[in-house]
Amino acid sequence: DKLNPVDIAKESLQYAAKNKHDVILIDTAGRLHINEELMEELKNIKEAVRPQEILLVVDAMTGQDAVTVADSFNGQLGVDGIILTKLDGDARGGAALSVRSVTGKPIKYIGMGEKMEDLEPFYPDRMASRILGMGDVLSLIEKAQEAYDEKQAMEMAQKMRNNDFTLEDFLDQMQQIKKMGPLKDLIGMIPGMSQLNINDVDVDPKAMAHIEAIIQSMTKEERQNPSILNGPRKKRIANGSGRTIAEVNRLLKQFEEMKKMMKQVNSLAKGKKGKFRMPFFR
């Protein structure tokens, strides 16, 4: 006969004990509080296995419905904590305040994406900063620390100071930034940026892929010394990357402007006189 969920939960405990596992997670199927039959099933599982902790996963995008579900589950089943998911969407975190208020239970984790590493510990002060449009610098710093190798970062900083930054270095930096997550999420962590409508900010994830394709279509010599890129070379790069010659030229122009900006910053740092301008912000 087919085992029911309660029997499966019991057998999982027996298996864990037999194989000397000290942690067991029982993940129940998603359900609504209005389904009394399924709620009764949850109560029976709780009585059978007596879990040390019950965590309720709530979808932040559902707004008031999330609050209602949390209140009902806590009333009928009793929960020890909340996991709030889909906070990488349009929801700014207001549901976190409401769910905490009606249940009196702590929010332990938040979901900022679909991957395992996107499940993060919940920090009330950081969520408050996001809701108030103050950004989340601490989370941004943590993401950077996870993505960047310290020795590599020091070497890159030295290249920038010496103005030895090449297209190969630029490509490497882009790949490091990609490890930190979607650009839209990173922008939202910068203080002041959330006062703008982030949904209206044109952050095209394909743009970085196009730049990568262009640089990867260059030879090592061309990446190290873009000045040798003449017409035929640019045409070959455009064909190899599936982009246009105009896009190749635009990338080269932006890269040169960035190098000029670095040179100006270095000059100011060394106390040299000169007018400083930011080529990317006109």
Short mmCIF file of C-alpha atoms in Angstrom, two decimals:
data_model
loop_
_atom_site.label_atom_id
_atom_site.label_comp_id
_atom_site.label_asym_id
_atom_site.label_seq_id
_atom_site.Cartn_x
_atom_site.Cartn_y
_atom_site.Cartn_z
CA ASP A 1 0.00 0.00 0.00
CA LYS A 2 1.05 3.54 -0.67
CA LEU A 3 2.41 5.27 2.44
CA ASN A 4 0.69 8.43 3.60
CA PRO A 5 2.71 11.57 4.49
CA VAL A 6 2.65 10.79 8.21
CA ASP A 7 4.14 7.31 7.67
CA ILE A 8 6.75 8.76 5.30
CA ALA A 9 7.75 11.31 7.96
CA LYS A 10 8.08 8.55 10.57
CA GLU A 11 10.19 6.39 8.27
CA SER A 12 12.46 9.33 7.49
CA LEU A 13 13.22 9.67 11.21
CA GLN A 14 14.03 5.96 11.44
CA TYR A 15 16.28 6.19 8.38
CA ALA A 16 18.08 9.23 9.83
CA ALA A 17 18.70 7.46 13.15
CA LYS A 18 19.89 4.26 11.45
CA ASN A 19 22.34 6.18 9.23
CA LYS A 20 23.48 8.50 12.03
CA HIS A 21 22.20 11.74 10.46
CA ASP A 22 21.81 14.52 13.01
CA VAL A 23 19.64 16.82 10.87
CA ILE A 24 16.44 15.99 9.02
CA LEU A 25 14.29 18.36 6.99
CA ILE A 26 10.68 17.45 6.29
CA ASP A 27 9.51 19.60 3.39
CA THR A 28 5.74 19.47 3.07
CA ALA A 29 3.85 20.28 -0.11
CA GLY A 30 2.62 23.83 -0.54
CA ARG A 31 -0.93 24.32 0.65
CA LEU A 32 -3.48 26.98 1.58
CA HIS A 33 -4.85 27.39 5.09
CA ILE A 34 -8.41 27.04 3.76
CA ASN A 35 -7.79 23.39 2.87
CA GLU A 36 -8.80 21.75 6.17
CA GLU A 37 -7.87 18.23 5.03
CA LEU A 38 -4.27 19.21 4.28
CA MET A 39 -4.03 21.28 7.45
CA GLU A 40 -5.13 18.23 9.44
CA GLU A 41 -2.39 16.26 7.68
CA LEU A 42 0.19 18.79 8.87
CA LYS A 43 -1.08 18.53 12.44
CA ASN A 44 -0.75 14.74 12.29
CA ILE A 45 2.83 15.01 10.95
CA LYS A 46 3.70 17.43 13.77
CA GLU A 47 2.26 15.07 16.38
CA ALA A 48 4.03 12.04 14.87
CA VAL A 49 7.57 13.46 14.52
CA ARG A 50 7.52 16.32 17.07
CA PRO A 51 9.84 18.62 15.06
CA GLN A 52 12.23 20.89 16.91
CA GLU A 53 11.36 23.78 14.60
CA ILE A 54 8.58 24.58 12.14
CA LEU A 55 9.37 27.21 9.50
CA LEU A 56 6.65 28.67 7.30
CA VAL A 57 7.68 29.74 3.78
CA VAL A 58 5.76 32.85 2.71
CA ASP A 59 5.70 34.52 -0.73
CA ALA A 60 6.42 38.24 -0.22
CA MET A 61 4.86 39.07 -3.59
CA THR A 62 1.37 38.08 -2.38
CA GLY A 63 1.18 41.06 -0.02
CA GLN A 64 -1.77 40.90 2.39
CA ASP A 65 -2.45 37.28 1.44
CA ALA A 66 0.97 36.38 2.83
CA VAL A 67 0.01 37.97 6.14
CA THR A 68 -3.32 36.12 6.25
CA VAL A 69 -1.67 32.77 5.47
CA ALA A 70 1.01 33.31 8.12
CA ASP A 71 -1.58 34.26 10.75
CA SER A 72 -3.76 31.23 9.95
CA PHE A 73 -0.89 28.72 9.90
CA ASN A 74 0.48 30.02 13.17
CA GLY A 75 -2.97 29.84 14.77
CA GLN A 76 -3.76 26.30 13.61
CA LEU A 77 -0.33 24.67 13.56
CA GLY A 78 2.04 26.91 15.47
CA VAL A 79 5.20 28.04 13.71
CA ASP A 80 8.61 28.92 15.11
CA GLY A 81 9.84 31.18 12.33
CA ILE A 82 9.24 32.55 8.84
CA ILE A 83 11.12 32.32 5.55
CA LEU A 84 10.12 35.21 3.27
CA THR A 85 10.75 34.50 -0.43
CA LYS A 86 10.74 36.49 -3.69
CA LEU A 87 12.17 39.63 -2.15
CA ASP A 88 14.20 40.03 -5.34
CA GLY A 89 10.99 41.03 -7.12
CA ASP A 90 8.97 44.22 -6.81
CA ALA A 91 8.23 43.68 -3.11
CA ARG A 92 10.37 46.01 -0.98
CA GLY A 93 9.88 44.11 2.29
CA GLY A 94 6.74 45.61 3.79
CA ALA A 95 5.30 42.10 4.15
CA ALA A 96 8.16 41.32 6.55
CA LEU A 97 6.87 43.91 9.02
CA SER A 98 3.27 42.71 8.79
CA VAL A 99 4.06 38.98 9.06
CA ARG A 100 6.27 39.59 12.08
CA SER A 101 3.59 41.73 13.69
CA VAL A 102 0.63 39.32 13.31
CA THR A 103 2.50 36.11 14.19
CA GLY A 104 4.98 37.40 16.74
CA LYS A 105 7.44 34.94 15.20
CA PRO A 106 10.90 35.89 13.87
CA ILE A 107 11.75 36.02 10.19
CA LYS A 108 14.83 33.79 9.96
CA TYR A 109 15.67 33.76 6.25
CA ILE A 110 14.79 35.67 3.08
CA GLY A 111 14.87 34.44 -0.51
CA MET A 112 16.57 36.83 -2.93
CA GLY A 113 16.54 34.51 -5.96
CA GLU A 114 16.11 30.92 -7.06
CA LYS A 115 19.53 29.46 -6.18
CA MET A 116 20.70 27.99 -2.88
CA GLU A 117 23.08 30.88 -2.26
CA ASP A 118 20.15 33.31 -2.65
CA LEU A 119 18.69 32.15 0.68
CA GLU A 120 20.10 34.70 3.13
CA PRO A 121 19.83 35.28 6.89
CA PHE A 122 17.33 38.01 7.72
CA TYR A 123 18.73 41.23 9.19
CA PRO A 124 15.93 43.59 10.37
CA ASP A 125 18.09 46.74 10.15
CA ARG A 126 19.05 46.02 6.54
CA MET A 127 15.45 45.35 5.57
CA ALA A 128 14.40 48.60 7.21
CA SER A 129 17.04 50.43 5.16
CA ARG A 130 15.71 48.89 1.94
CA ILE A 131 12.12 49.77 2.78
CA LEU A 132 13.12 53.37 3.58
CA GLY A 133 15.14 53.67 0.38
CA MET A 134 18.49 53.86 2.17
CA GLY A 135 20.10 50.95 0.35
CA ASP A 136 21.91 48.00 1.90
CA VAL A 137 25.64 48.66 1.85
CA LEU A 138 26.53 45.83 4.25
CA SER A 139 24.96 43.18 2.03
CA LEU A 140 26.65 44.74 -1.00
CA ILE A 141 30.03 44.55 0.75
CA GLU A 142 29.43 40.92 1.74
CA LYS A 143 28.59 40.00 -1.84
CA ALA A 144 31.78 41.71 -3.04
CA GLN A 145 33.86 39.85 -0.45
CA GLU A 146 32.40 36.53 -1.59
CA ALA A 147 33.03 37.27 -5.28
CA TYR A 148 36.49 38.84 -5.14
CA ASP A 149 39.80 37.24 -4.34
CA GLU A 150 41.74 39.62 -2.04
CA LYS A 151 45.12 39.10 -3.73
CA GLN A 152 43.57 39.54 -7.17
CA ALA A 153 41.80 42.71 -6.02
CA MET A 154 45.10 44.17 -4.75
CA GLU A 155 46.82 43.41 -8.04
CA MET A 156 43.96 45.03 -9.96
CA ALA A 157 44.12 48.14 -7.77
CA GLN A 158 47.84 48.44 -8.47
CA LYS A 159 47.23 48.18 -12.23
CA MET A 160 44.68 50.97 -11.99
CA ARG A 161 47.11 53.16 -10.08
CA ASN A 162 49.80 52.51 -12.69
CA ASN A 163 47.31 53.01 -15.54
CA ASP A 164 48.15 49.49 -16.81
CA PHE A 165 44.50 48.45 -16.90
CA THR A 166 43.77 46.48 -20.11
CA LEU A 167 40.70 45.09 -21.83
CA GLU A 168 41.70 41.70 -20.45
CA ASP A 169 41.52 43.14 -16.92
CA PHE A 170 38.22 44.79 -17.79
CA LEU A 171 36.81 41.42 -18.88
CA ASP A 172 38.00 39.82 -15.65
CA GLN A 173 36.34 42.57 -13.59
CA MET A 174 33.05 42.08 -15.41
CA GLN A 175 33.11 38.35 -14.72
CA GLN A 176 33.74 39.04 -11.02
CA ILE A 177 30.79 41.46 -10.88
CA LYS A 178 28.52 38.84 -12.47
CA LYS A 179 29.25 36.54 -9.52
CA MET A 180 27.66 39.11 -7.21
CA GLY A 181 24.25 38.67 -8.83
CA PRO A 182 21.94 40.64 -11.15
CA LEU A 183 22.95 44.27 -11.67
CA LYS A 184 19.43 45.42 -10.85
CA ASP A 185 19.71 43.90 -7.36
CA LEU A 186 23.13 45.46 -6.79
CA ILE A 187 21.86 48.91 -7.83
CA GLY A 188 19.03 48.59 -5.30
CA MET A 189 21.60 48.17 -2.50
CA ILE A 190 23.28 51.50 -3.28
CA PRO A 191 22.07 54.33 -0.98
CA GLY A 192 19.85 56.79 -2.81
CA MET A 193 19.30 54.59 -5.85
CA SER A 194 16.10 53.07 -4.45
CA GLN A 195 14.57 56.54 -4.42
CA LEU A 196 14.51 56.19 -8.17
CA ASN A 197 12.16 53.70 -9.76
CA ILE A 198 14.58 50.81 -10.29
CA ASN A 199 12.10 49.18 -12.67
CA ASP A 200 12.55 52.17 -14.98
CA VAL A 201 16.35 51.93 -14.91
CA ASP A 202 17.62 50.30 -18.08
CA VAL A 203 19.76 47.45 -16.78
CA ASP A 204 20.07 45.10 -19.73
CA PRO A 205 21.66 41.81 -18.60
CA LYS A 206 22.50 41.08 -22.23
CA ALA A 207 24.71 44.17 -22.48
CA MET A 208 27.45 42.61 -20.36
CA ALA A 209 27.24 39.42 -22.41
CA HIS A 210 27.70 41.45 -25.61
CA ILE A 211 30.77 43.21 -24.20
CA GLU A 212 32.22 39.88 -23.07
CA ALA A 213 31.67 38.42 -26.54
CA ILE A 214 33.47 41.35 -28.19
CA ILE A 215 36.50 41.19 -25.89
CA GLN A 216 36.70 37.39 -26.09
CA SER A 217 36.78 37.68 -29.90
CA MET A 218 40.02 39.67 -29.65
CA THR A 219 43.49 38.19 -29.58
CA LYS A 220 45.53 38.55 -26.40
CA GLU A 221 47.69 41.18 -28.11
CA GLU A 222 44.60 43.20 -29.07
CA ARG A 223 43.27 43.09 -25.50
CA GLN A 224 46.61 44.28 -24.17
CA ASN A 225 47.01 47.01 -26.79
CA PRO A 226 43.69 48.17 -28.33
CA SER A 227 45.50 50.86 -30.35
CA ILE A 228 46.43 48.21 -32.96
CA LEU A 229 42.75 47.63 -33.76
CA ASN A 230 42.39 48.84 -37.33
CA GLY A 231 39.42 48.44 -39.67
CA PRO A 232 40.00 44.79 -40.73
CA ARG A 233 40.65 43.70 -37.14
CA LYS A 234 37.45 45.39 -35.91
CA LYS A 235 35.49 43.73 -38.69
CA ARG A 236 36.88 40.32 -37.69
CA ILE A 237 36.01 40.95 -34.03
CA ALA A 238 32.48 42.07 -34.93
CA ASN A 239 31.91 38.95 -37.02
CA GLY A 240 33.38 36.70 -34.35
CA SER A 241 31.23 38.14 -31.57
CA GLY A 242 28.04 38.48 -33.58
CA ARG A 243 27.95 42.23 -32.90
CA THR A 244 28.40 45.27 -35.15
CA ILE A 245 31.52 47.33 -35.85
CA ALA A 246 29.70 50.29 -34.28
CA GLU A 247 29.37 48.33 -31.02
CA VAL A 248 33.06 47.44 -31.12
CA ASN A 249 33.95 51.12 -31.60
CA ARG A 250 31.60 52.15 -28.78
CA LEU A 251 33.23 49.71 -26.37
CA LEU A 252 36.71 50.93 -27.29
CA LYS A 253 35.65 54.56 -26.79
CA GLN A 254 34.11 53.83 -23.39
CA PHE A 255 37.22 51.91 -22.34
CA GLU A 256 39.49 54.82 -23.31
CA GLU A 257 37.27 57.26 -21.40
CA MET A 258 37.46 54.99 -18.35
CA LYS A 259 41.27 54.93 -18.56
CA LYS A 260 41.35 58.73 -18.78
CA MET A 261 39.14 58.95 -15.71
CA MET A 262 41.49 56.60 -13.80
CA LYS A 263 44.44 58.75 -14.80
CA GLN A 264 42.69 61.88 -13.53
CA VAL A 265 41.83 60.18 -10.23
CA ASN A 266 45.44 59.07 -9.81
CA SER A 267 46.66 62.59 -10.57
CA LEU A 268 44.41 64.06 -7.90
CA ALA A 269 45.50 61.39 -5.42
CA LYS A 270 49.13 62.35 -6.03
CA GLY A 271 48.34 66.01 -5.48
CA LYS A 272 48.72 67.09 -9.10
CA LYS A 273 46.65 69.99 -10.37
CA GLY A 274 44.13 69.52 -13.08
CA LYS A 275 40.45 69.66 -13.80
CA PHE A 276 38.65 66.45 -12.90
CA ARG A 277 35.65 65.31 -14.89
CA MET A 278 33.59 62.15 -14.86
CA PRO A 279 33.19 60.93 -18.47
CA PHE A 280 30.35 58.56 -17.61
CA PHE A 281 28.21 61.20 -15.92
CA ARG A 282 27.70 64.21 -18.12
#
